Amino acid sequence: MRERNDKRTSSAPDIVAPGPVITISRDYGCPGRRIARLLSETLTKKNLNLGSSVKWKWISKEIIEKSAQELRLSPTITKELSDYRARGFFENLALFFSDEFYPGDVKIKNTIARFIYNAAAEGNVVIVGRAAESITKHFEKSLHIKLQAPLEWRTRQVADSYGMTMSDAKKEVLEMDKRRSQFRNYFEKDLPDIEFFDMFFNVESMTDEEIIEMIIIIAETRGFV
């Protein structure tokens, strides 16, 4: 009788763990894209200093653009349909009689989720928004950031950026917060933020450099660079 060997051999290739990926969610008016760009640049420089040619990238609007291509819709339409943008009676009527096919909410969101998952799996990427923290939460090599700030501070940022009155800017901030929450809740099922995020930052009281430095510390600890 042959002695049993518990060590089994296999010709299958080793499975490479997906990631690393860093996701950045933000309340409307917080500088998510700016932080993502600076963070990816800093991570790339650190890799170069360590003798590695691996570059980090960041994505935001590309999520909608690539999803729109797959759905055969314009990026504007895809964003509006996924953002729960309120449409008037005549807009809905035009969509109903349009020759162009408009997929349902579920298909749109699942297409966006698939793009985010694939981009994250490739690794060395910072992803801004679109519930990426939920879609990639199970990745071992992942870090999830939430940028926050008081309502009045965010209102001021939006008013200054878009030339709006404080009153109009506040309405815009509250409306966009609501839309983003609705999109995230499709994936997160109304669970609290603490279930998905590792780090929270108040961008009113912290500089970009301070936020990035703290993220880098954790990224290095987890072996991302």
PDB file of C-alpha atoms in Angstrom:
ATOM      1  CA  MET A   1       0.000   0.000   0.000  1.00  0.00           C
ATOM      2  CA  ARG A   2       1.317   3.415  -0.892  1.00  0.00           C
ATOM      3  CA  GLU A   3       1.893   5.875   1.866  1.00  0.00           C
ATOM      4  CA  ARG A   4      -0.589   8.700   1.643  1.00  0.00           C
ATOM      5  CA  ASN A   5       0.954  12.075   0.868  1.00  0.00           C
ATOM      6  CA  ASP A   6      -1.067  15.062   2.080  1.00  0.00           C
ATOM      7  CA  LYS A   7       0.905  17.428  -0.110  1.00  0.00           C
ATOM      8  CA  ARG A   8      -0.876  17.527  -3.422  1.00  0.00           C
ATOM      9  CA  THR A   9       0.761  18.839  -6.530  1.00  0.00           C
ATOM     10  CA  SER A  10      -1.077  20.713  -9.216  1.00  0.00           C
ATOM     11  CA  SER A  11      -0.213  22.024 -12.631  1.00  0.00           C
ATOM     12  CA  ALA A  12      -2.666  24.936 -12.195  1.00  0.00           C
ATOM     13  CA  PRO A  13      -1.061  28.405 -12.111  1.00  0.00           C
ATOM     14  CA  ASP A  14      -0.819  30.267  -8.825  1.00  0.00           C
ATOM     15  CA  ILE A  15      -3.697  32.659  -8.260  1.00  0.00           C
ATOM     16  CA  VAL A  16      -2.433  36.183  -7.749  1.00  0.00           C
ATOM     17  CA  ALA A  17      -4.366  38.106  -5.124  1.00  0.00           C
ATOM     18  CA  PRO A  18      -6.178  41.103  -6.673  1.00  0.00           C
ATOM     19  CA  GLY A  19      -5.061  44.621  -5.865  1.00  0.00           C
ATOM     20  CA  PRO A  20      -3.658  46.603  -4.262  1.00  0.00           C
ATOM     21  CA  VAL A  21      -6.446  49.138  -4.552  1.00  0.00           C
ATOM     22  CA  ILE A  22      -7.248  52.295  -2.608  1.00  0.00           C
ATOM     23  CA  THR A  23     -10.764  53.689  -2.833  1.00  0.00           C
ATOM     24  CA  ILE A  24     -11.762  57.246  -2.018  1.00  0.00           C
ATOM     25  CA  SER A  25     -15.350  58.177  -1.258  1.00  0.00           C
ATOM     26  CA  ARG A  26     -16.264  61.744  -0.428  1.00  0.00           C
ATOM     27  CA  ASP A  27     -19.076  63.974   0.608  1.00  0.00           C
ATOM     28  CA  TYR A  28     -19.958  66.365  -2.206  1.00  0.00           C
ATOM     29  CA  GLY A  29     -17.613  69.360  -2.167  1.00  0.00           C
ATOM     30  CA  CYS A  30     -14.622  67.433  -0.831  1.00  0.00           C
ATOM     31  CA  PRO A  31     -11.563  67.171  -3.118  1.00  0.00           C
ATOM     32  CA  GLY A  32     -11.668  63.458  -3.951  1.00  0.00           C
ATOM     33  CA  ARG A  33     -10.087  63.697  -7.395  1.00  0.00           C
ATOM     34  CA  ARG A  34      -7.312  65.999  -6.251  1.00  0.00           C
ATOM     35  CA  ILE A  35      -6.403  63.724  -3.367  1.00  0.00           C
ATOM     36  CA  ALA A  36      -6.513  60.688  -5.675  1.00  0.00           C
ATOM     37  CA  ARG A  37      -4.192  62.313  -8.216  1.00  0.00           C
ATOM     38  CA  LEU A  38      -1.662  63.430  -5.606  1.00  0.00           C
ATOM     39  CA  LEU A  39      -1.822  60.058  -3.860  1.00  0.00           C
ATOM     40  CA  SER A  40      -1.184  58.073  -7.045  1.00  0.00           C
ATOM     41  CA  GLU A  41       1.724  60.363  -7.930  1.00  0.00           C
ATOM     42  CA  THR A  42       3.229  59.959  -4.462  1.00  0.00           C
ATOM     43  CA  LEU A  43       2.879  56.160  -4.531  1.00  0.00           C
ATOM     44  CA  THR A  44       4.541  56.016  -7.950  1.00  0.00           C
ATOM     45  CA  LYS A  45       7.459  58.131  -6.728  1.00  0.00           C
ATOM     46  CA  LYS A  46       7.891  55.879  -3.709  1.00  0.00           C
ATOM     47  CA  ASN A  47       8.018  52.839  -5.963  1.00  0.00           C
ATOM     48  CA  LEU A  48      10.659  54.512  -8.143  1.00  0.00           C
ATOM     49  CA  ASN A  49      12.737  55.351  -5.075  1.00  0.00           C
ATOM     50  CA  LEU A  50      12.567  51.676  -4.105  1.00  0.00           C
ATOM     51  CA  GLY A  51      13.731  50.606  -7.546  1.00  0.00           C
ATOM     52  CA  SER A  52      10.317  49.542  -8.809  1.00  0.00           C
ATOM     53  CA  SER A  53       8.883  50.695 -12.136  1.00  0.00           C
ATOM     54  CA  VAL A  54       5.285  49.977 -11.057  1.00  0.00           C
ATOM     55  CA  LYS A  55       3.109  53.026 -11.590  1.00  0.00           C
ATOM     56  CA  TRP A  56      -0.072  53.850  -9.740  1.00  0.00           C
ATOM     57  CA  LYS A  57      -3.005  55.376 -11.608  1.00  0.00           C
ATOM     58  CA  TRP A  58      -6.241  56.942 -10.485  1.00  0.00           C
ATOM     59  CA  ILE A  59      -9.651  56.723 -12.099  1.00  0.00           C
ATOM     60  CA  SER A  60     -12.893  58.616 -11.658  1.00  0.00           C
ATOM     61  CA  LYS A  61     -14.746  59.790 -14.759  1.00  0.00           C
ATOM     62  CA  GLU A  62     -13.305  56.807 -16.647  1.00  0.00           C
ATOM     63  CA  ILE A  63     -15.705  54.610 -14.684  1.00  0.00           C
ATOM     64  CA  ILE A  64     -18.699  56.245 -16.360  1.00  0.00           C
ATOM     65  CA  GLU A  65     -17.013  56.573 -19.769  1.00  0.00           C
ATOM     66  CA  LYS A  66     -16.069  52.885 -20.010  1.00  0.00           C
ATOM     67  CA  SER A  67     -19.418  51.750 -18.646  1.00  0.00           C
ATOM     68  CA  ALA A  68     -21.182  53.966 -21.179  1.00  0.00           C
ATOM     69  CA  GLN A  69     -19.206  52.361 -24.010  1.00  0.00           C
ATOM     70  CA  GLU A  70     -20.263  48.895 -22.889  1.00  0.00           C
ATOM     71  CA  LEU A  71     -23.888  49.978 -22.520  1.00  0.00           C
ATOM     72  CA  ARG A  72     -23.756  51.850 -25.838  1.00  0.00           C
ATOM     73  CA  LEU A  73     -24.948  55.032 -24.212  1.00  0.00           C
ATOM     74  CA  SER A  74     -23.451  58.484 -23.931  1.00  0.00           C
ATOM     75  CA  PRO A  75     -21.506  59.123 -20.694  1.00  0.00           C
ATOM     76  CA  THR A  76     -23.955  61.913 -19.843  1.00  0.00           C
ATOM     77  CA  ILE A  77     -26.976  59.627 -20.090  1.00  0.00           C
ATOM     78  CA  THR A  78     -25.215  56.858 -18.162  1.00  0.00           C
ATOM     79  CA  LYS A  79     -24.308  59.262 -15.353  1.00  0.00           C
ATOM     80  CA  GLU A  80     -27.826  60.685 -15.172  1.00  0.00           C
ATOM     81  CA  LEU A  81     -29.451  57.253 -15.078  1.00  0.00           C
ATOM     82  CA  SER A  82     -27.055  55.988 -12.399  1.00  0.00           C
ATOM     83  CA  ASP A  83     -27.263  59.188 -10.343  1.00  0.00           C
ATOM     84  CA  TYR A  84     -31.021  59.040  -9.764  1.00  0.00           C
ATOM     85  CA  ARG A  85     -31.303  62.433 -11.425  1.00  0.00           C
ATOM     86  CA  ALA A  86     -34.915  63.548 -11.288  1.00  0.00           C
ATOM     87  CA  ARG A  87     -36.372  63.861 -14.782  1.00  0.00           C
ATOM     88  CA  GLY A  88     -39.406  65.846 -15.747  1.00  0.00           C
ATOM     89  CA  PHE A  89     -42.508  64.467 -17.425  1.00  0.00           C
ATOM     90  CA  PHE A  90     -41.426  65.450 -20.942  1.00  0.00           C
ATOM     91  CA  GLU A  91     -37.934  63.981 -20.468  1.00  0.00           C
ATOM     92  CA  ASN A  92     -39.426  60.669 -19.385  1.00  0.00           C
ATOM     93  CA  LEU A  93     -41.849  60.817 -22.320  1.00  0.00           C
ATOM     94  CA  ALA A  94     -38.957  61.421 -24.731  1.00  0.00           C
ATOM     95  CA  LEU A  95     -37.076  58.456 -23.300  1.00  0.00           C
ATOM     96  CA  PHE A  96     -40.150  56.268 -23.643  1.00  0.00           C
ATOM     97  CA  PHE A  97     -40.557  57.041 -27.339  1.00  0.00           C
ATOM     98  CA  SER A  98     -36.838  57.154 -28.103  1.00  0.00           C
ATOM     99  CA  ASP A  99     -35.343  54.707 -30.603  1.00  0.00           C
ATOM    100  CA  GLU A 100     -32.333  54.308 -28.312  1.00  0.00           C
ATOM    101  CA  PHE A 101     -32.448  51.456 -25.809  1.00  0.00           C
ATOM    102  CA  TYR A 102     -32.118  52.506 -22.183  1.00  0.00           C
ATOM    103  CA  PRO A 103     -31.079  49.673 -19.865  1.00  0.00           C
ATOM    104  CA  GLY A 104     -32.529  49.417 -16.393  1.00  0.00           C
ATOM    105  CA  ASP A 105     -30.901  50.654 -13.208  1.00  0.00           C
ATOM    106  CA  VAL A 106     -29.690  47.194 -12.229  1.00  0.00           C
ATOM    107  CA  LYS A 107     -27.856  46.624 -15.511  1.00  0.00           C
ATOM    108  CA  ILE A 108     -26.240  50.065 -15.352  1.00  0.00           C
ATOM    109  CA  LYS A 109     -25.056  49.608 -11.782  1.00  0.00           C
ATOM    110  CA  ASN A 110     -23.789  46.091 -12.418  1.00  0.00           C
ATOM    111  CA  THR A 111     -21.875  47.291 -15.470  1.00  0.00           C
ATOM    112  CA  ILE A 112     -20.250  50.025 -13.392  1.00  0.00           C
ATOM    113  CA  ALA A 113     -19.465  47.532 -10.630  1.00  0.00           C
ATOM    114  CA  ARG A 114     -17.852  45.122 -13.085  1.00  0.00           C
ATOM    115  CA  PHE A 115     -15.578  47.838 -14.481  1.00  0.00           C
ATOM    116  CA  ILE A 116     -14.543  48.879 -10.954  1.00  0.00           C
ATOM    117  CA  TYR A 117     -13.887  45.270  -9.944  1.00  0.00           C
ATOM    118  CA  ASN A 118     -11.719  44.581 -12.978  1.00  0.00           C
ATOM    119  CA  ALA A 119      -9.739  47.800 -12.595  1.00  0.00           C
ATOM    120  CA  ALA A 120      -9.166  47.075  -8.901  1.00  0.00           C
ATOM    121  CA  ALA A 121      -8.143  43.487  -9.592  1.00  0.00           C
ATOM    122  CA  GLU A 122      -5.381  44.708 -11.920  1.00  0.00           C
ATOM    123  CA  GLY A 123      -3.974  46.567  -8.928  1.00  0.00           C
ATOM    124  CA  ASN A 124      -2.013  49.743  -8.220  1.00  0.00           C
ATOM    125  CA  VAL A 125      -5.040  51.962  -8.669  1.00  0.00           C
ATOM    126  CA  VAL A 126      -6.856  54.647  -6.696  1.00  0.00           C
ATOM    127  CA  ILE A 127     -10.587  54.645  -7.450  1.00  0.00           C
ATOM    128  CA  VAL A 128     -12.782  57.657  -6.721  1.00  0.00           C
ATOM    129  CA  GLY A 129     -16.452  57.212  -5.891  1.00  0.00           C
ATOM    130  CA  ARG A 130     -19.136  54.917  -7.318  1.00  0.00           C
ATOM    131  CA  ALA A 131     -19.342  52.673  -4.229  1.00  0.00           C
ATOM    132  CA  ALA A 132     -15.900  51.228  -4.997  1.00  0.00           C
ATOM    133  CA  GLU A 133     -15.346  50.621  -1.287  1.00  0.00           C
ATOM    134  CA  SER A 134     -18.223  48.151  -1.275  1.00  0.00           C
ATOM    135  CA  ILE A 135     -17.327  46.456  -4.555  1.00  0.00           C
ATOM    136  CA  THR A 136     -13.709  45.849  -3.471  1.00  0.00           C
ATOM    137  CA  LYS A 137     -14.166  45.465   0.283  1.00  0.00           C
ATOM    138  CA  HIS A 138     -13.328  41.750   0.219  1.00  0.00           C
ATOM    139  CA  PHE A 139      -9.970  42.373  -1.495  1.00  0.00           C
ATOM    140  CA  GLU A 140      -7.200  41.534   0.950  1.00  0.00           C
ATOM    141  CA  LYS A 141      -5.009  44.252  -0.559  1.00  0.00           C
ATOM    142  CA  SER A 142      -7.444  47.138  -0.218  1.00  0.00           C
ATOM    143  CA  LEU A 143      -7.707  50.372   1.728  1.00  0.00           C
ATOM    144  CA  HIS A 144     -10.879  52.443   1.876  1.00  0.00           C
ATOM    145  CA  ILE A 145     -10.933  56.185   2.565  1.00  0.00           C
ATOM    146  CA  LYS A 146     -13.829  58.560   3.281  1.00  0.00           C
ATOM    147  CA  LEU A 147     -13.356  62.333   2.922  1.00  0.00           C
ATOM    148  CA  GLN A 148     -15.747  64.463   4.939  1.00  0.00           C
ATOM    149  CA  ALA A 149     -16.270  68.082   5.962  1.00  0.00           C
ATOM    150  CA  PRO A 150     -18.967  70.207   7.614  1.00  0.00           C
ATOM    151  CA  LEU A 151     -21.899  71.181   5.413  1.00  0.00           C
ATOM    152  CA  GLU A 152     -21.166  74.923   5.495  1.00  0.00           C
ATOM    153  CA  TRP A 153     -17.553  74.385   4.442  1.00  0.00           C
ATOM    154  CA  ARG A 154     -18.601  72.172   1.530  1.00  0.00           C
ATOM    155  CA  THR A 155     -21.277  74.674   0.531  1.00  0.00           C
ATOM    156  CA  ARG A 156     -18.651  77.413   0.380  1.00  0.00           C
ATOM    157  CA  GLN A 157     -16.365  75.274  -1.785  1.00  0.00           C
ATOM    158  CA  VAL A 158     -19.150  74.560  -4.270  1.00  0.00           C
ATOM    159  CA  ALA A 159     -20.289  78.196  -4.342  1.00  0.00           C
ATOM    160  CA  ASP A 160     -16.747  79.411  -5.040  1.00  0.00           C
ATOM    161  CA  SER A 161     -16.022  76.714  -7.626  1.00  0.00           C
ATOM    162  CA  TYR A 162     -19.192  77.135  -9.663  1.00  0.00           C
ATOM    163  CA  GLY A 163     -20.035  80.795  -9.061  1.00  0.00           C
ATOM    164  CA  MET A 164     -23.229  79.965  -7.178  1.00  0.00           C
ATOM    165  CA  THR A 165     -24.974  81.722  -4.328  1.00  0.00           C
ATOM    166  CA  MET A 166     -24.591  80.069  -0.931  1.00  0.00           C
ATOM    167  CA  SER A 167     -28.277  79.203  -0.963  1.00  0.00           C
ATOM    168  CA  ASP A 168     -28.126  77.489  -4.360  1.00  0.00           C
ATOM    169  CA  ALA A 169     -24.847  75.798  -3.492  1.00  0.00           C
ATOM    170  CA  LYS A 170     -26.306  74.349  -0.305  1.00  0.00           C
ATOM    171  CA  LYS A 171     -29.242  72.895  -2.241  1.00  0.00           C
ATOM    172  CA  GLU A 172     -26.790  71.400  -4.732  1.00  0.00           C
ATOM    173  CA  VAL A 173     -24.671  69.852  -1.968  1.00  0.00           C
ATOM    174  CA  LEU A 174     -27.665  68.282  -0.235  1.00  0.00           C
ATOM    175  CA  GLU A 175     -29.072  66.973  -3.526  1.00  0.00           C
ATOM    176  CA  MET A 176     -25.756  65.432  -4.588  1.00  0.00           C
ATOM    177  CA  ASP A 177     -25.250  63.877  -1.148  1.00  0.00           C
ATOM    178  CA  LYS A 178     -28.682  62.290  -1.514  1.00  0.00           C
ATOM    179  CA  ARG A 179     -27.962  60.921  -4.998  1.00  0.00           C
ATOM    180  CA  ARG A 180     -24.626  59.470  -3.984  1.00  0.00           C
ATOM    181  CA  SER A 181     -26.175  57.867  -0.936  1.00  0.00           C
ATOM    182  CA  GLN A 182     -28.853  56.269  -3.097  1.00  0.00           C
ATOM    183  CA  PHE A 183     -26.253  54.839  -5.464  1.00  0.00           C
ATOM    184  CA  ARG A 184     -24.116  53.481  -2.618  1.00  0.00           C
ATOM    185  CA  ASN A 185     -27.117  51.963  -0.855  1.00  0.00           C
ATOM    186  CA  TYR A 186     -27.777  49.748  -3.868  1.00  0.00           C
ATOM    187  CA  PHE A 187     -24.529  47.959  -2.955  1.00  0.00           C
ATOM    188  CA  GLU A 188     -24.305  48.660   0.766  1.00  0.00           C
ATOM    189  CA  LYS A 189     -27.903  48.046   1.817  1.00  0.00           C
ATOM    190  CA  ASP A 190     -28.038  50.968   4.277  1.00  0.00           C
ATOM    191  CA  LEU A 191     -25.203  49.549   6.392  1.00  0.00           C
ATOM    192  CA  PRO A 192     -23.213  52.179   8.333  1.00  0.00           C
ATOM    193  CA  ASP A 193     -20.047  53.666   6.852  1.00  0.00           C
ATOM    194  CA  ILE A 194     -17.851  51.976   9.453  1.00  0.00           C
ATOM    195  CA  GLU A 195     -18.651  48.647   7.770  1.00  0.00           C
ATOM    196  CA  PHE A 196     -16.837  49.771   4.609  1.00  0.00           C
ATOM    197  CA  PHE A 197     -14.232  52.428   5.400  1.00  0.00           C
ATOM    198  CA  ASP A 198     -10.863  52.100   7.123  1.00  0.00           C
ATOM    199  CA  MET A 199     -10.013  55.790   7.482  1.00  0.00           C
ATOM    200  CA  PHE A 200     -12.044  58.999   7.743  1.00  0.00           C
ATOM    201  CA  PHE A 201     -10.596  62.471   7.144  1.00  0.00           C
ATOM    202  CA  ASN A 202     -11.996  65.942   7.817  1.00  0.00           C
ATOM    203  CA  VAL A 203     -10.717  67.901   4.817  1.00  0.00           C
ATOM    204  CA  GLU A 204     -11.603  71.222   6.429  1.00  0.00           C
ATOM    205  CA  SER A 205      -9.100  70.741   9.247  1.00  0.00           C
ATOM    206  CA  MET A 206      -6.434  68.732   7.398  1.00  0.00           C
ATOM    207  CA  THR A 207      -4.244  69.633   4.437  1.00  0.00           C
ATOM    208  CA  ASP A 208      -3.919  67.438   1.355  1.00  0.00           C
ATOM    209  CA  GLU A 209      -0.351  66.631   2.364  1.00  0.00           C
ATOM    210  CA  GLU A 210      -1.382  65.496   5.847  1.00  0.00           C
ATOM    211  CA  ILE A 211      -4.104  63.240   4.475  1.00  0.00           C
ATOM    212  CA  ILE A 212      -1.825  61.693   1.864  1.00  0.00           C
ATOM    213  CA  GLU A 213       0.980  61.142   4.374  1.00  0.00           C
ATOM    214  CA  MET A 214      -1.337  59.217   6.687  1.00  0.00           C
ATOM    215  CA  ILE A 215      -2.702  57.103   3.845  1.00  0.00           C
ATOM    216  CA  ILE A 216       0.852  56.333   2.704  1.00  0.00           C
ATOM    217  CA  ILE A 217       1.787  55.112   6.176  1.00  0.00           C
ATOM    218  CA  ILE A 218      -1.012  52.543   6.137  1.00  0.00           C
ATOM    219  CA  ALA A 219      -0.330  51.616   2.501  1.00  0.00           C
ATOM    220  CA  GLU A 220       3.307  50.901   3.357  1.00  0.00           C
ATOM    221  CA  THR A 221       2.310  48.911   6.422  1.00  0.00           C
ATOM    222  CA  ARG A 222       0.054  46.738   4.266  1.00  0.00           C
ATOM    223  CA  GLY A 223       2.756  46.191   1.663  1.00  0.00           C
ATOM    224  CA  PHE A 224       1.188  48.195  -1.154  1.00  0.00           C
ATOM    225  CA  VAL A 225       4.593  49.779  -1.925  1.00  0.00           C
TER     226      VAL A 225
END
